[in-house]
Amino acid sequence: MDSSSFAALVARNVSSVITRSGTSVLRASQLTGIPRVTLIRRLRFPSTSPFDVHELEMLAQAFHVNVETLVTPNEETDAQVPVARHEGERGGHE
């Protein structure tokens, strides 16, 4: 798996964790301390703006998952999980 594919996998996993928790990206930002704009950029453009290790650790702690959950392929991410909803956007998963 090349780095771009891996970054996309990580973004899908993060999006899945956020979505399954019923949390918005705004709330995820508040829980993790990752700026909302940065979090949105990481989710939308993972090949040019991938998550770093520190951000993955903050996400894992905030959502009570192992970092491995965020970086390991699984059936759900292979099914292309929808991108987590963004506060204030129309047409998101609300």
C-alpha atoms as a printed R data frame, in Angstrom:
   type eleno elety resid chain resno       x      y      z
1  ATOM     1    CA   MET     A     1   0.000  0.000  0.000
2  ATOM     2    CA   ASP     A     2   1.492  3.331 -0.983
3  ATOM     3    CA   SER     A     3   1.485  6.326  1.370
4  ATOM     4    CA   SER     A     4  -1.398  8.043 -0.414
5  ATOM     5    CA   SER     A     5  -3.599  4.940 -0.133
6  ATOM     6    CA   PHE     A     6  -2.639  4.524  3.504
7  ATOM     7    CA   ALA     A     7  -3.492  8.165  4.265
8  ATOM     8    CA   ALA     A     8  -6.903  7.679  2.596
9  ATOM     9    CA   LEU     A     9  -7.502  4.535  4.660
10 ATOM    10    CA   VAL     A    10  -6.684  6.403  7.863
11 ATOM    11    CA   ALA     A    11  -9.024  9.262  6.914
12 ATOM    12    CA   ARG     A    12 -11.853  6.768  6.236
13 ATOM    13    CA   ASN     A    13 -11.239  5.071  9.585
14 ATOM    14    CA   VAL     A    14 -11.234  8.399 11.429
15 ATOM    15    CA   SER     A    15 -14.405  9.441  9.628
16 ATOM    16    CA   SER     A    16 -16.004  6.123 10.541
17 ATOM    17    CA   VAL     A    17 -15.148  6.517 14.225
18 ATOM    18    CA   ILE     A    18 -16.535 10.064 14.274
19 ATOM    19    CA   THR     A    19 -19.698  9.052 12.399
20 ATOM    20    CA   ARG     A    20 -20.357  5.968 14.546
21 ATOM    21    CA   SER     A    21 -20.051  8.074 17.684
22 ATOM    22    CA   GLY     A    22 -22.791 10.395 16.415
23 ATOM    23    CA   THR     A    23 -20.394 13.307 16.769
24 ATOM    24    CA   SER     A    24 -19.884 16.176 14.348
25 ATOM    25    CA   VAL     A    25 -16.480 17.255 13.119
26 ATOM    26    CA   LEU     A    26 -16.895 20.416 15.200
27 ATOM    27    CA   ARG     A    27 -17.401 18.342 18.355
28 ATOM    28    CA   ALA     A    28 -14.510 16.032 17.398
29 ATOM    29    CA   SER     A    29 -12.356 19.125 17.081
30 ATOM    30    CA   GLN     A    30 -13.403 20.304 20.518
31 ATOM    31    CA   LEU     A    31 -12.753 16.875 22.062
32 ATOM    32    CA   THR     A    32  -9.312 16.464 20.510
33 ATOM    33    CA   GLY     A    33  -7.939 19.976 20.325
34 ATOM    34    CA   ILE     A    34  -7.344 19.544 16.593
35 ATOM    35    CA   PRO     A    35  -8.520 22.743 14.885
36 ATOM    36    CA   ARG     A    36 -11.785 22.180 12.972
37 ATOM    37    CA   VAL     A    37 -10.319 23.429  9.697
38 ATOM    38    CA   THR     A    38  -7.352 21.067 10.080
39 ATOM    39    CA   LEU     A    39  -9.609 18.118 10.850
40 ATOM    40    CA   ILE     A    40 -11.783 18.836  7.808
41 ATOM    41    CA   ARG     A    41  -8.680 19.171  5.603
42 ATOM    42    CA   ARG     A    42  -7.278 15.854  6.889
43 ATOM    43    CA   LEU     A    43 -10.601 14.100  6.166
44 ATOM    44    CA   ARG     A    44 -11.136 15.629  2.708
45 ATOM    45    CA   PHE     A    45  -7.593 15.683  1.358
46 ATOM    46    CA   PRO     A    46  -5.673 12.857  3.059
47 ATOM    47    CA   SER     A    47  -3.122 12.406  0.269
48 ATOM    48    CA   THR     A    48  -1.897 16.005  0.565
49 ATOM    49    CA   SER     A    49  -2.719 16.582  4.243
50 ATOM    50    CA   PRO     A    50  -2.505 13.284  6.141
51 ATOM    51    CA   PHE     A    51  -3.101 12.856  9.865
52 ATOM    52    CA   ASP     A    52   0.061 12.886 11.959
53 ATOM    53    CA   VAL     A    53   0.798 10.495 14.824
54 ATOM    54    CA   HIS     A    54  -0.027 13.046 17.508
55 ATOM    55    CA   GLU     A    55  -3.428 13.769 15.953
56 ATOM    56    CA   LEU     A    56  -4.189 10.040 15.736
57 ATOM    57    CA   GLU     A    57  -3.338  9.649 19.411
58 ATOM    58    CA   MET     A    58  -5.639 12.563 20.346
59 ATOM    59    CA   LEU     A    59  -8.453 11.054 18.261
60 ATOM    60    CA   ALA     A    60  -7.956  7.605 19.782
61 ATOM    61    CA   GLN     A    61  -8.115  9.021 23.304
62 ATOM    62    CA   ALA     A    62 -11.153 11.196 22.593
63 ATOM    63    CA   PHE     A    63 -13.134  8.356 21.011
64 ATOM    64    CA   HIS     A    64 -11.870  5.568 23.275
65 ATOM    65    CA   VAL     A    65 -10.356  3.445 20.526
66 ATOM    66    CA   ASN     A    66  -6.875  2.087 19.927
67 ATOM    67    CA   VAL     A    67  -4.667  3.897 17.429
68 ATOM    68    CA   GLU     A    68  -4.533  0.558 15.600
69 ATOM    69    CA   THR     A    69  -8.271  0.948 14.909
70 ATOM    70    CA   LEU     A    70  -7.494  4.133 13.014
71 ATOM    71    CA   VAL     A    71  -4.677  2.696 10.887
72 ATOM    72    CA   THR     A    72  -5.810 -0.873 10.181
73 ATOM    73    CA   PRO     A    73  -7.857 -1.888  7.139
74 ATOM    74    CA   ASN     A    74 -11.245 -3.388  7.932
75 ATOM    75    CA   GLU     A    75 -14.415 -4.333  6.072
76 ATOM    76    CA   GLU     A    76 -16.199 -1.129  7.027
77 ATOM    77    CA   THR     A    77 -13.539  1.175  5.612
78 ATOM    78    CA   ASP     A    78 -13.259 -1.024  2.525
79 ATOM    79    CA   ALA     A    79 -16.947 -0.226  1.937
80 ATOM    80    CA   GLN     A    80 -16.076  3.498  1.711
81 ATOM    81    CA   VAL     A    81 -17.637  4.930  4.860
82 ATOM    82    CA   PRO     A    82 -19.273  8.340  4.273
83 ATOM    83    CA   VAL     A    83 -17.216 11.314  5.364
84 ATOM    84    CA   ALA     A    84 -18.115 12.558  8.834
85 ATOM    85    CA   ARG     A    85 -20.574 15.417  8.900
86 ATOM    86    CA   HIS     A    86 -19.316 18.949  9.188
87 ATOM    87    CA   GLU     A    87 -21.129 21.350 11.469
88 ATOM    88    CA   GLY     A    88 -23.128 23.830  9.442
89 ATOM    89    CA   GLU     A    89 -22.992 21.921  6.153
90 ATOM    90    CA   ARG     A    90 -26.161 20.865  4.368
91 ATOM    91    CA   GLY     A    91 -26.642 17.348  3.117
92 ATOM    92    CA   GLY     A    92 -24.400 15.770  5.758
93 ATOM    93    CA   HIS     A    93 -25.238 12.795  7.915
94 ATOM    94    CA   GLU     A    94 -27.273 14.494 10.593
